[in-house]
Coordinates of C-alpha atoms in Angstrom, one line a residue:
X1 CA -144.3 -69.1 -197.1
X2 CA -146.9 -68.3 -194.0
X3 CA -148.0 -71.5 -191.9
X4 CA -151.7 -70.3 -192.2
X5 CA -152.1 -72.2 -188.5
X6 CA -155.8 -73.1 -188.0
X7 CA -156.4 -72.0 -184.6
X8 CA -155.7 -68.6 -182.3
X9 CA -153.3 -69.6 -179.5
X10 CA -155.3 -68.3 -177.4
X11 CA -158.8 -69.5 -177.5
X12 CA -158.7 -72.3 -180.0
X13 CA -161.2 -70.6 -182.3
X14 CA -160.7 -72.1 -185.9
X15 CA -159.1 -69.5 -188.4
X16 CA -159.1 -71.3 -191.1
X17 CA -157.3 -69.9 -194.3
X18 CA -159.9 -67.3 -195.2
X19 CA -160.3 -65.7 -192.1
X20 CA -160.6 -62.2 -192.0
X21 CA -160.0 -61.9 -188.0
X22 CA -156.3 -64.2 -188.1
X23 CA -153.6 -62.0 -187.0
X24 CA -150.2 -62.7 -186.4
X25 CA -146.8 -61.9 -185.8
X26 CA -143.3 -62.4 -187.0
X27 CA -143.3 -65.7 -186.2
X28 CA -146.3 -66.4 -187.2
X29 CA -147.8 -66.9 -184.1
X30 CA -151.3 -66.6 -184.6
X31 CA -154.6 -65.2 -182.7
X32 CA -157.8 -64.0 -183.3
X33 CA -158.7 -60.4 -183.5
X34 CA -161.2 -60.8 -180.6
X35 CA -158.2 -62.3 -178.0
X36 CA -156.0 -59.2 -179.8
X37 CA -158.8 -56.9 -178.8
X38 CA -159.6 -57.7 -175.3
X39 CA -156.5 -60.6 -174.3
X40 CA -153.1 -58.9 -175.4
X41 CA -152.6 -55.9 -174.4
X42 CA -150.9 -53.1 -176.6
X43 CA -151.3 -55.4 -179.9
X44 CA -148.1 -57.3 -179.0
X45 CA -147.8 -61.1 -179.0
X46 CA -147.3 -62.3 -175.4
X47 CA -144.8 -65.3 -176.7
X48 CA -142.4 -62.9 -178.5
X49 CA -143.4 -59.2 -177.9
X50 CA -143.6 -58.2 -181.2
X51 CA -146.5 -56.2 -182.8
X52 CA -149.1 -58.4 -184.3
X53 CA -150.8 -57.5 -188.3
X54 CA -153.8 -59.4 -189.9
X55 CA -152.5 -62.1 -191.6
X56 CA -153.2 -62.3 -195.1
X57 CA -155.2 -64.5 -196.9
X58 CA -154.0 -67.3 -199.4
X59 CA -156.3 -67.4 -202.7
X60 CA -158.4 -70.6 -203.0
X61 CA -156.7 -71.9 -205.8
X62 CA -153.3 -71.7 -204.6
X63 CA -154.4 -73.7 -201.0
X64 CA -153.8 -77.8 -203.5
X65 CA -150.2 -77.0 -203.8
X66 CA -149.4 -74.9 -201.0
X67 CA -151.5 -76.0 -197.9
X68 CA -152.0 -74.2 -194.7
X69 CA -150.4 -76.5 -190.9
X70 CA -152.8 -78.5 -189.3
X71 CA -150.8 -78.3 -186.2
X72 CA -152.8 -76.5 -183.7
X73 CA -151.2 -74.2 -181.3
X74 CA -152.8 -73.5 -177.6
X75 CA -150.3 -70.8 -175.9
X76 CA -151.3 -69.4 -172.0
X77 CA -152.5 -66.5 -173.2
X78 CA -152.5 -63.7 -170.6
X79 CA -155.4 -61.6 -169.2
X80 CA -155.6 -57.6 -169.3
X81 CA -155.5 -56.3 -166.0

């Protein structure tokens, strides 16, 4: 089951677990579509390498029993040259 982390590595924005603009990778490392956009060049996490997807939203009434990770993440998150 996803993490659902609550923040984009890169700028701390919240993403909670309806967010429309989380996307993430394999490993669930996770980033706002805005950082995607104009931060990570090619669409490819800059821990990993791999492609990054929108990350799919967990229905309200399955968030009780299944909760997203309050850990926040803050990676260095690379500029576009």
């Amino acid at each position: 089951m996803l993490a659902l982390r609550p923040n984009c590595e890169c700028c701390d924005k919240d993403l909670p677990p309806s967010a429309e603009d989380a996307m993430i990778c394999s490993f669930e490392c996770t980033f706002c579509v805005d950082c995607v956009d104009t931060k990570l060049p090619n669409n490819r996490c800059p821990n990993c390498g791999g492609n990054l997807a929108s990350r799919p939203i967990r229905p309200a009434n399955k968030l009780e029993n299944n909760p997203p990770s309050s850990e926040r993440v803050i990676s260095d998150c690379p500029s576009v040259k």
